[in-house]
XYZ file of C-alpha atoms in Angstrom:
499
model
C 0.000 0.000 0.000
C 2.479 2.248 0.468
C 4.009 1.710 -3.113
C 0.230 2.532 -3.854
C -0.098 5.877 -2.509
C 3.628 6.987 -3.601
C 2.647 6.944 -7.447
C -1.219 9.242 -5.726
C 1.397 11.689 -3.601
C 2.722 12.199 -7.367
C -0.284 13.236 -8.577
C -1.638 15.533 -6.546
C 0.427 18.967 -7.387
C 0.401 18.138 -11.184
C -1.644 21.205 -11.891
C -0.238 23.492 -9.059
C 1.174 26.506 -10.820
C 3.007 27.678 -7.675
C 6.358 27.983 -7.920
C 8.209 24.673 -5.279
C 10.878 27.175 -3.739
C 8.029 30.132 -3.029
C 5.669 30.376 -0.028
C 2.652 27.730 0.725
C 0.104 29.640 0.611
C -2.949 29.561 2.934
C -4.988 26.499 3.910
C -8.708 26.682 2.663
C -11.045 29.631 4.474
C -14.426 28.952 4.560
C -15.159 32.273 2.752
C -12.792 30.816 -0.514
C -15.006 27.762 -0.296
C -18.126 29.957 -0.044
C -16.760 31.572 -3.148
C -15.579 29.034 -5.366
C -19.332 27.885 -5.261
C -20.934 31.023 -6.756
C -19.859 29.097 -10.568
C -18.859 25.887 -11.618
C -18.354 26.748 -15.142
C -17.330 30.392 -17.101
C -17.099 31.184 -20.436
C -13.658 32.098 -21.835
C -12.209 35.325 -20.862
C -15.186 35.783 -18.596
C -13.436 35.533 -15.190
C -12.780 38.465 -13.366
C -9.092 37.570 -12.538
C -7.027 35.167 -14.603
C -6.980 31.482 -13.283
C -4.698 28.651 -13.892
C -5.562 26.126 -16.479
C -5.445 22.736 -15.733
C -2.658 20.932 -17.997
C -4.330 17.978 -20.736
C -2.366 14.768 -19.693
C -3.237 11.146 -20.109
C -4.252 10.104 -17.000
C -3.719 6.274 -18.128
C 0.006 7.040 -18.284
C 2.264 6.761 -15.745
C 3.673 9.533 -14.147
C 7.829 9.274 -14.900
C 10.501 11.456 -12.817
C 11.426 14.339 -15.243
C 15.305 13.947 -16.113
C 17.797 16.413 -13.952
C 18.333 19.515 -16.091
C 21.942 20.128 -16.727
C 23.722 23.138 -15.064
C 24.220 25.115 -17.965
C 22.565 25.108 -21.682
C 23.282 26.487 -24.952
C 20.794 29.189 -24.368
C 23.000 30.591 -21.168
C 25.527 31.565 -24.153
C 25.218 35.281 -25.188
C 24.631 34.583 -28.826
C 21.113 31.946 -27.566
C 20.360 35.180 -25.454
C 20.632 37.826 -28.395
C 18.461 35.811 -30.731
C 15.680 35.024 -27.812
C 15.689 38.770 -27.356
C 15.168 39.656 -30.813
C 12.677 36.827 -31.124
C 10.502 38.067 -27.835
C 10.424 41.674 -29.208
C 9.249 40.520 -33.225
C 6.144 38.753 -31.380
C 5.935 41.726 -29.057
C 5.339 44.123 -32.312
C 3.237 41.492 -34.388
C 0.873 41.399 -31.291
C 1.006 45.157 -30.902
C -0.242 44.985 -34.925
C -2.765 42.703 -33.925
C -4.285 44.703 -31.154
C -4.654 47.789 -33.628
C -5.824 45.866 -36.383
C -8.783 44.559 -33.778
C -9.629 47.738 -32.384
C -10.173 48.856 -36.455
C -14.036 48.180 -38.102
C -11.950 46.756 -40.692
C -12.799 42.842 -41.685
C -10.675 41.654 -38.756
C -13.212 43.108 -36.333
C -15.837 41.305 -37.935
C -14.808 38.143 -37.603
C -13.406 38.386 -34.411
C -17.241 39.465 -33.466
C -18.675 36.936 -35.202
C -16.589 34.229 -33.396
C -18.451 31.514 -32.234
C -17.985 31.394 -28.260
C -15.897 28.326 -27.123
C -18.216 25.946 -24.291
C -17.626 27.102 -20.788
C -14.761 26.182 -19.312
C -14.933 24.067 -15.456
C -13.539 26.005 -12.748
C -12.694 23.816 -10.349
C -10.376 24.450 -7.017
C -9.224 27.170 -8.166
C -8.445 25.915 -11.571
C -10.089 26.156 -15.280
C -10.283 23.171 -16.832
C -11.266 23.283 -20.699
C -13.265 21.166 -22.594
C -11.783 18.011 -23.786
C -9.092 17.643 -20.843
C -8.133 14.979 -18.469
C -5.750 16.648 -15.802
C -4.832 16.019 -12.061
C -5.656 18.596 -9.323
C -4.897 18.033 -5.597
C -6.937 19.530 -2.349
C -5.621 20.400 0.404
C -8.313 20.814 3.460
C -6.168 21.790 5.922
C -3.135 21.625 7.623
C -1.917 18.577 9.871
C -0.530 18.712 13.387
C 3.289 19.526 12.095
C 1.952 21.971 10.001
C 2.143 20.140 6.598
C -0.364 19.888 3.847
C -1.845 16.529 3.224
C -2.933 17.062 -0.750
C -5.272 14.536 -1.691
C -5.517 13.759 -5.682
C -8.498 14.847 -7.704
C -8.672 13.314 -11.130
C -10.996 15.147 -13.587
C -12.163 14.528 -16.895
C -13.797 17.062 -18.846
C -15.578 16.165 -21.961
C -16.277 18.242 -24.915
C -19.549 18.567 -24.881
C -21.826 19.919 -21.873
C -23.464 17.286 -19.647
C -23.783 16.194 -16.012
C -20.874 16.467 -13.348
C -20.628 13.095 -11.938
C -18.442 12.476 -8.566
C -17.148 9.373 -7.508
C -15.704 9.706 -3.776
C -13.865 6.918 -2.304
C -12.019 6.194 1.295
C -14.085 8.542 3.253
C -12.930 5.831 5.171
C -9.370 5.293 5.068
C -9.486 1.252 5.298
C -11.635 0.819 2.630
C -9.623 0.002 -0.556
C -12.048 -1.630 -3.138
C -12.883 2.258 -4.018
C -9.379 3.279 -4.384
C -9.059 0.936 -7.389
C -12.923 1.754 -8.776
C -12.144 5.070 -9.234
C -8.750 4.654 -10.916
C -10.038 1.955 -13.092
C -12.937 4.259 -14.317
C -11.121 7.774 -14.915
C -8.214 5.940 -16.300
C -10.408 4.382 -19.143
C -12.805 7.839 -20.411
C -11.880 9.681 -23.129
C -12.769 13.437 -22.974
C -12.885 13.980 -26.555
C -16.046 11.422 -26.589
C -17.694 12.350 -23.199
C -20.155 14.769 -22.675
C -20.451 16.396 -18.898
C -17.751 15.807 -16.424
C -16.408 12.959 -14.069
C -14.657 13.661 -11.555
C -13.018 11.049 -9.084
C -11.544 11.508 -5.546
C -10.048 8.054 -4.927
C -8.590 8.877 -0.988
C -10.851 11.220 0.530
C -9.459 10.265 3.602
C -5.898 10.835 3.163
C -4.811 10.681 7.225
C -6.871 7.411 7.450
C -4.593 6.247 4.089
C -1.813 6.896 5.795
C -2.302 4.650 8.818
C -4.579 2.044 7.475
C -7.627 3.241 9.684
C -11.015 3.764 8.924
C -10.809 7.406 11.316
C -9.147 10.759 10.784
C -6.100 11.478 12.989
C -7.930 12.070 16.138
C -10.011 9.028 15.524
C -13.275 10.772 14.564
C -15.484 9.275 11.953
C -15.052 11.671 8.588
C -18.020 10.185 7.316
C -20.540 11.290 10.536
C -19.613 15.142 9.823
C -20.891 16.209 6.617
C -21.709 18.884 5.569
C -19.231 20.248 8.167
C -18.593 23.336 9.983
C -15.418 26.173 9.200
C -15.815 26.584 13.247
C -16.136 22.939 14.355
C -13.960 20.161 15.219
C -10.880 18.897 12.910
C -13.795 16.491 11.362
C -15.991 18.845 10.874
C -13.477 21.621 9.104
C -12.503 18.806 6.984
C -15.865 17.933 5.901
C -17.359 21.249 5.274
C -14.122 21.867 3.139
C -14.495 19.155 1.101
C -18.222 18.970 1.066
C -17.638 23.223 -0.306
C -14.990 22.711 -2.746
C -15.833 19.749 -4.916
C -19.443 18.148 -3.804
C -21.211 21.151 -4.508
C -20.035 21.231 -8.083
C -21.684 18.175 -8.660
C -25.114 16.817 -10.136
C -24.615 13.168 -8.515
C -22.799 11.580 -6.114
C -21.235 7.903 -5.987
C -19.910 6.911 -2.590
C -17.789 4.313 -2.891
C -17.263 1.840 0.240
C -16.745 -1.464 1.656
C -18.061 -3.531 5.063
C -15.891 -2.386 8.323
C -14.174 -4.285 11.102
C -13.967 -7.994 9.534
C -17.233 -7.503 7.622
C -17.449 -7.952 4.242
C -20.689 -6.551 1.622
C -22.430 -8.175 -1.157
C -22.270 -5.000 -3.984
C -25.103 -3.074 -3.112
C -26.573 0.330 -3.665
C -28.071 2.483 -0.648
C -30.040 4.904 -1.321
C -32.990 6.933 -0.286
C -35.652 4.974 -2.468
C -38.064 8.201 -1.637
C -36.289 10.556 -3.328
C -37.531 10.648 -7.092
C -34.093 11.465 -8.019
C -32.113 8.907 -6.536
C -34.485 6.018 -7.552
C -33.806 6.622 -11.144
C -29.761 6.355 -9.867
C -30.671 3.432 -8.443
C -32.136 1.762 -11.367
C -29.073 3.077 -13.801
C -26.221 0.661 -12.476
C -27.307 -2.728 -14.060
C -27.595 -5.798 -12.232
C -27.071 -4.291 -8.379
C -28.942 -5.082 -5.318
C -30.517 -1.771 -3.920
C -31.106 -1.260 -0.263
C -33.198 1.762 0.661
C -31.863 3.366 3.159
C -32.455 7.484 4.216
C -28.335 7.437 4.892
C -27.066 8.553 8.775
C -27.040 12.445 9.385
C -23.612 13.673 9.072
C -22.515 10.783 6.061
C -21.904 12.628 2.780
C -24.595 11.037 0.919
C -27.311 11.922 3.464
C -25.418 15.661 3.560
C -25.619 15.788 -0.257
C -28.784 14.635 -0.891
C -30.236 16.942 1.718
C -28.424 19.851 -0.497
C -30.375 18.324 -3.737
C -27.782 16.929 -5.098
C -28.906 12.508 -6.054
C -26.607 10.856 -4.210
C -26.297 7.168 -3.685
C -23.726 4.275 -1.640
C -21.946 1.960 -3.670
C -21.337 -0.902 -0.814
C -18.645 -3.551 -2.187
C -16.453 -6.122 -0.353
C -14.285 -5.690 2.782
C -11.862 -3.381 4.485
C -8.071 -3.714 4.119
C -7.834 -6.088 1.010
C -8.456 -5.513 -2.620
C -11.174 -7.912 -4.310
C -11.137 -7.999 -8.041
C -14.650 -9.295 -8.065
C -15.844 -6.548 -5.963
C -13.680 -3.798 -8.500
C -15.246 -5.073 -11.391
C -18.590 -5.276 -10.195
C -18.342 -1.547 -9.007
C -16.567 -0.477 -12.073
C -19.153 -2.380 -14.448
C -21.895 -0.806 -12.634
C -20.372 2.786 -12.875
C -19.674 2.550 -16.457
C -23.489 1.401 -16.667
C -24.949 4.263 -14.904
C -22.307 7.106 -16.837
C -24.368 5.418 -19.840
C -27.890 6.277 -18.402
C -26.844 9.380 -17.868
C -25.853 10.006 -21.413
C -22.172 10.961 -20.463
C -20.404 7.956 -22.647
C -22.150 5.793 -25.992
C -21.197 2.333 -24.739
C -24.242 0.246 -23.716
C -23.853 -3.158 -21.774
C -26.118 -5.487 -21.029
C -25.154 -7.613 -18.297
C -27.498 -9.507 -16.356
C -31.269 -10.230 -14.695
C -32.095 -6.869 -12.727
C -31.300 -7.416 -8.648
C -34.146 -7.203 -6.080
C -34.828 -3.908 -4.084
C -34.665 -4.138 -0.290
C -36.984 -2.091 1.484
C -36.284 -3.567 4.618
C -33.090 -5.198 6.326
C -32.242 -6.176 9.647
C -28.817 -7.894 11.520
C -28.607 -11.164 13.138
C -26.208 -11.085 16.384
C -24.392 -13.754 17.796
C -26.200 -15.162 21.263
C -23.229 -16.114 23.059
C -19.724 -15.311 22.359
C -16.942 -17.518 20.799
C -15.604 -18.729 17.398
C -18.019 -17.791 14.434
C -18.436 -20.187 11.174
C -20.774 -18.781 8.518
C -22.720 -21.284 6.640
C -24.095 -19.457 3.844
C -22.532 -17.615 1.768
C -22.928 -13.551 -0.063
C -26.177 -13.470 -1.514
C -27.782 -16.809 -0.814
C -31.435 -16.308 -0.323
C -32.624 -17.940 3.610
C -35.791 -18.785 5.154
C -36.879 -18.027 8.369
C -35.512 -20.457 10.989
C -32.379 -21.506 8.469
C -28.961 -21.905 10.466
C -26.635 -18.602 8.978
C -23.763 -19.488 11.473
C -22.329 -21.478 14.444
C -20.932 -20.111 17.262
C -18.199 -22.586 19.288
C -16.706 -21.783 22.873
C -13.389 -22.681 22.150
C -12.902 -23.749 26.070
C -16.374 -25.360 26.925
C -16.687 -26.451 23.224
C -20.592 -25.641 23.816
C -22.195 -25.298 20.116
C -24.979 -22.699 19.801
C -26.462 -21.611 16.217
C -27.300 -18.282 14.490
C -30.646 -18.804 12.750
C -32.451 -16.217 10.689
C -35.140 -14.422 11.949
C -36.600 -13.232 8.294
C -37.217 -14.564 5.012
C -34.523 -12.814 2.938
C -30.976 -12.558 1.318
C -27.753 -12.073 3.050
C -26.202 -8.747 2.169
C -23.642 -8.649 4.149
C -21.393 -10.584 6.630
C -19.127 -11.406 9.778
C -15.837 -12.895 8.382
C -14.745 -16.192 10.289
C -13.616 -14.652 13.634
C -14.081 -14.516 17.633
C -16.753 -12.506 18.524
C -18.671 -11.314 21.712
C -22.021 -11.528 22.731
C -24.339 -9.866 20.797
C -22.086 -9.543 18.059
C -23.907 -8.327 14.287
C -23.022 -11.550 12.297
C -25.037 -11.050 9.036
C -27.188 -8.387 7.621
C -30.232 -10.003 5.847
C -32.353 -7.987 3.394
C -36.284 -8.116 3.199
C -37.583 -7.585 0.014
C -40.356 -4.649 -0.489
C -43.080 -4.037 -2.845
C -42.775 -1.455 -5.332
C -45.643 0.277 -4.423
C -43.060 2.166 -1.566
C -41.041 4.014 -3.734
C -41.487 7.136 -5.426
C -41.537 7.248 -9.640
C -38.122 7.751 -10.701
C -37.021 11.379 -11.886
C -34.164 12.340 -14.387
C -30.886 14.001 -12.988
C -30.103 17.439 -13.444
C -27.558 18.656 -15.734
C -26.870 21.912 -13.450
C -25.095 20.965 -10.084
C -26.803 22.249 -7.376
C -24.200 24.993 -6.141
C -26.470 26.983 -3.820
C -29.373 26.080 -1.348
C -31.539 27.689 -3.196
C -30.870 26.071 -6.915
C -32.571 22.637 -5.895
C -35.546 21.795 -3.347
C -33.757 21.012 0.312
C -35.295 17.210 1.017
C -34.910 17.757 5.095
C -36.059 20.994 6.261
C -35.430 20.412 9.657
C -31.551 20.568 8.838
C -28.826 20.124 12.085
C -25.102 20.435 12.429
C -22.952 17.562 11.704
C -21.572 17.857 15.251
C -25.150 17.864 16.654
C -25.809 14.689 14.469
C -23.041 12.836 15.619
C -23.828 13.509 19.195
C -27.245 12.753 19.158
C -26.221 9.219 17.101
C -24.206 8.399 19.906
C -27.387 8.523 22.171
C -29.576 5.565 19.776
C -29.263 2.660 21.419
C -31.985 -0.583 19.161
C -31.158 -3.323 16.618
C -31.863 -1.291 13.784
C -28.554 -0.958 11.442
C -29.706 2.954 11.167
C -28.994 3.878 14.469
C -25.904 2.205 16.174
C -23.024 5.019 15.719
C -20.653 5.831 18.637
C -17.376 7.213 19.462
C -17.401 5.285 22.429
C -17.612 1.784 23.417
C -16.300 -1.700 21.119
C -15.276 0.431 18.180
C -16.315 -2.894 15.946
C -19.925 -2.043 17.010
C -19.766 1.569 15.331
C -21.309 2.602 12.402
C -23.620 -0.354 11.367
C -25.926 2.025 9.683
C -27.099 -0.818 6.940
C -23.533 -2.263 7.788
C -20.906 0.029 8.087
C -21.688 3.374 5.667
């Protein structure tokens, strides 16, 4: 892994235009954020102040040291020098020309009127990105204890013809690696010239969890209970609301890539608030996926986005800490699928029966604690009363069984381990009628960069920080509501297994 996040680290100043031996400058203020909201897209020449634009590069290439310059050249001879000055000072008086020519109502004026505009340019972190470019930007949400920016890579491919901005966001959690590779594998393979919209692909959110193969920032807190954030809040918080500021508010959807936590591992699976017109019709756009509904935890970054207007949903997809090629190519399938729907690439696939939607789901906890055996498997279908598991106390040797509770399918599941009493074993799914949901509803082109562009979903909005405290209060069975920062940290976060 750490191989893995050298050849990231190398991405993520690609498009900085700052000078290495000047000043840093200035972590992220929540008024920049604020500002870099008022427009995801100008026209050219259109900005107030000039802005750096992003560099075109093949993001399917590797990134190669540049060779050591040598100490001196043939243009440090005086001769080089005298014919680069008299070079610079010919274009100097051709574009002198040029300007009077263009200031004339001669037939140069007229055709520089009757130009045809160029399409808008994406302004994104500070950066303009034209149409028709792949390029590398890095954010930098704030600075850690030693006073160091942690850049995290942003990969962004703008195609050359308008269309939706699609994110794809992955360890939020830093543990969870089955993202990582989804979100390579997917910007790696689109071709601006041919897309229309933009994609654009975090791949480690969670850059301090990276680091230290943990699912939790620094100081332990759970990123993913914080959204939106708050400029004035805790690290988490500051975090989130920079993130949530500079790049999900440019957005028209949201994909939230993740896996199961703490020796739990997911059947692929969509969660998504089935309710919301908007995210239904994401829902139905990935191809053969199970969909769970699911409202999402205050404070995750789906819940935060969709309560902004932007359709967000959870792509759910193997376990923490290991890399699952069946789980990658199911995500990246699925992905590919929905940028389809969405009109963003030409490819169609067909690729399976349609999955069942899950209105309903529920966990089944160990009774007494010991040595756990599965028997079933990822997607097996049980009956009530079948035997999911067996639980062994390895020093009595006394046998007791885990049986189902529900007719249903097994979503999700404990890996083969010791567990304690009481321990959430396997997550069975209850399939609903489709009579609950609402009628699906298109996505927007226009990303929703202002409260007031799209309808707010949850009036009664809260702080993240109130959200997480008043999480750690729930105390029932239901997945939804078992968050803590205290306590067995293998317990946390079970909302519909570990979002």
């Amino acid at each position: 892994m750490t191989a893995y996040l050298g050849h990231y680290s190398g991405l993520s100043h690609a498009a900085d235009p700052s000078p290495l031996d000047g000043p840093a400058s200035a972590s992220i203020s929540p008024d920049t954020a604020v500002a870099s909201d008022s427009s995801t897209k100008i026209s050219e020449g259109s900005a107030e102040k000039h802005l750096p634009k992003a560099q075109n590069v093949a993001l399917d290439q590797p990134i190669d040291e540049p060779p050591a310059e040598p100490a001196t050249t043939e243009a440090d001879t005086p001769d080089a020098k005298t014919a680069a000055a008299a070079t610079t000072q010919a274009k100097s008086k051709a574009a002198n020309q040029a300007s009077e020519a263009a200031q004339t109502d001669g037939p140069l004026a007229d055709s520089v009127q009757e130009a045809k505009p160029e399409e808008p340019h994406l302004v994104l972190l500070g950066t303009e990105v034209p149409p028709a470019t792949s390029t590398r930007l890095s954010w930098a949400p704030s600075q850690s204890f030693e006073g160091i920016y942690s850049a995290t890579p942003v990969l962004v491919v703008n195609g050359a013809k308008p269309g939706p901005t699609l994110c794809l966001t992955a360890a939020v959690h830093g543990d969870e690696l089955n993202g990582v590779e989804t979100v390579r594998r997917v910007l790696y393979n689109l071709d601006a010239n041919t897309l229309k919209g933009t994609v654009i692909g975090v791949p480690i959110v969670n850059l301090q969890g990276f680091h230290r193969s943990s699912r939790y920032l620094s100081d332990r807190r759970d990123l993913n209970r914080y959204f939106p954030g708050d400029p004035q809040g805790s690290s988490a918080s500051r975090i989130a609301y920079s993130f949530f500021h500079e790049l999900i508010k440019h957005c028209s959807a949201v994909v939230d890539l993740h896996t199961g936590s703490f020796y739990r591992t997911n059947l692929p699976q969509l969660r998504g608030d089935l309710l919301n017109p908007q995210v239904l019709k994401l829902t139905q756009s990935f191809g053969s996926t199970v969909v769970l509904h699911s409202e999402g935890t205050s404070g995750t970054l789906r819940r935060a986005a969709v309560d902004a207007g932007i359709p967000a949903v959870t792509l759910e997809a193997g376990a923490p800490m290991v890399l699952d090629e069946e789980s990658v190519s199911h995500s990246v399938k699925g992905i590919r699928t929905l940028l389809n729907h969405l009109g963003m690439v030409s490819k169609f696939r067909l690729w399976g029966d349609p999955e069942p939607v899950y209105y309903n789901s529920t966990w089944q906890r160990a009774p007494q604690g010991g040595i756990v055996f599965s028997k079933v498997s990822l997607g097996q279908v049980v009956r009530k009363g079948d035997t999911l598991a067996t639980v062994t106390n390895p020093i009595t040797n006394v046998r007791t069984k885990i049986r189902s509770s529900y007719n249903g399918r097994v979503l999700g599941m404990a890996l083969n381990q010791v567990v304690q009493p009481g321990f959430a074993t396997h997550h069975i799914g209850i399939e609903a009628s489709g009579d609950q949901f609402s009628k699906p509803q298109d996505v927007d082109i226009a990303p929703a960069n202002s409260a007031q562009e799209k309808p707010q979903h949850n009036a009664a909005t809260k702080t993240a920080e109130d959200a997480a405290l008043l999480a750690t209060q729930k105390h029932s069975d239901s997945p939804e509501s078992e968050d803590s920062q205290g306590g067995d940290p293998r317990e946390e976060s079970l909302e519909a297994d570990e979002e």
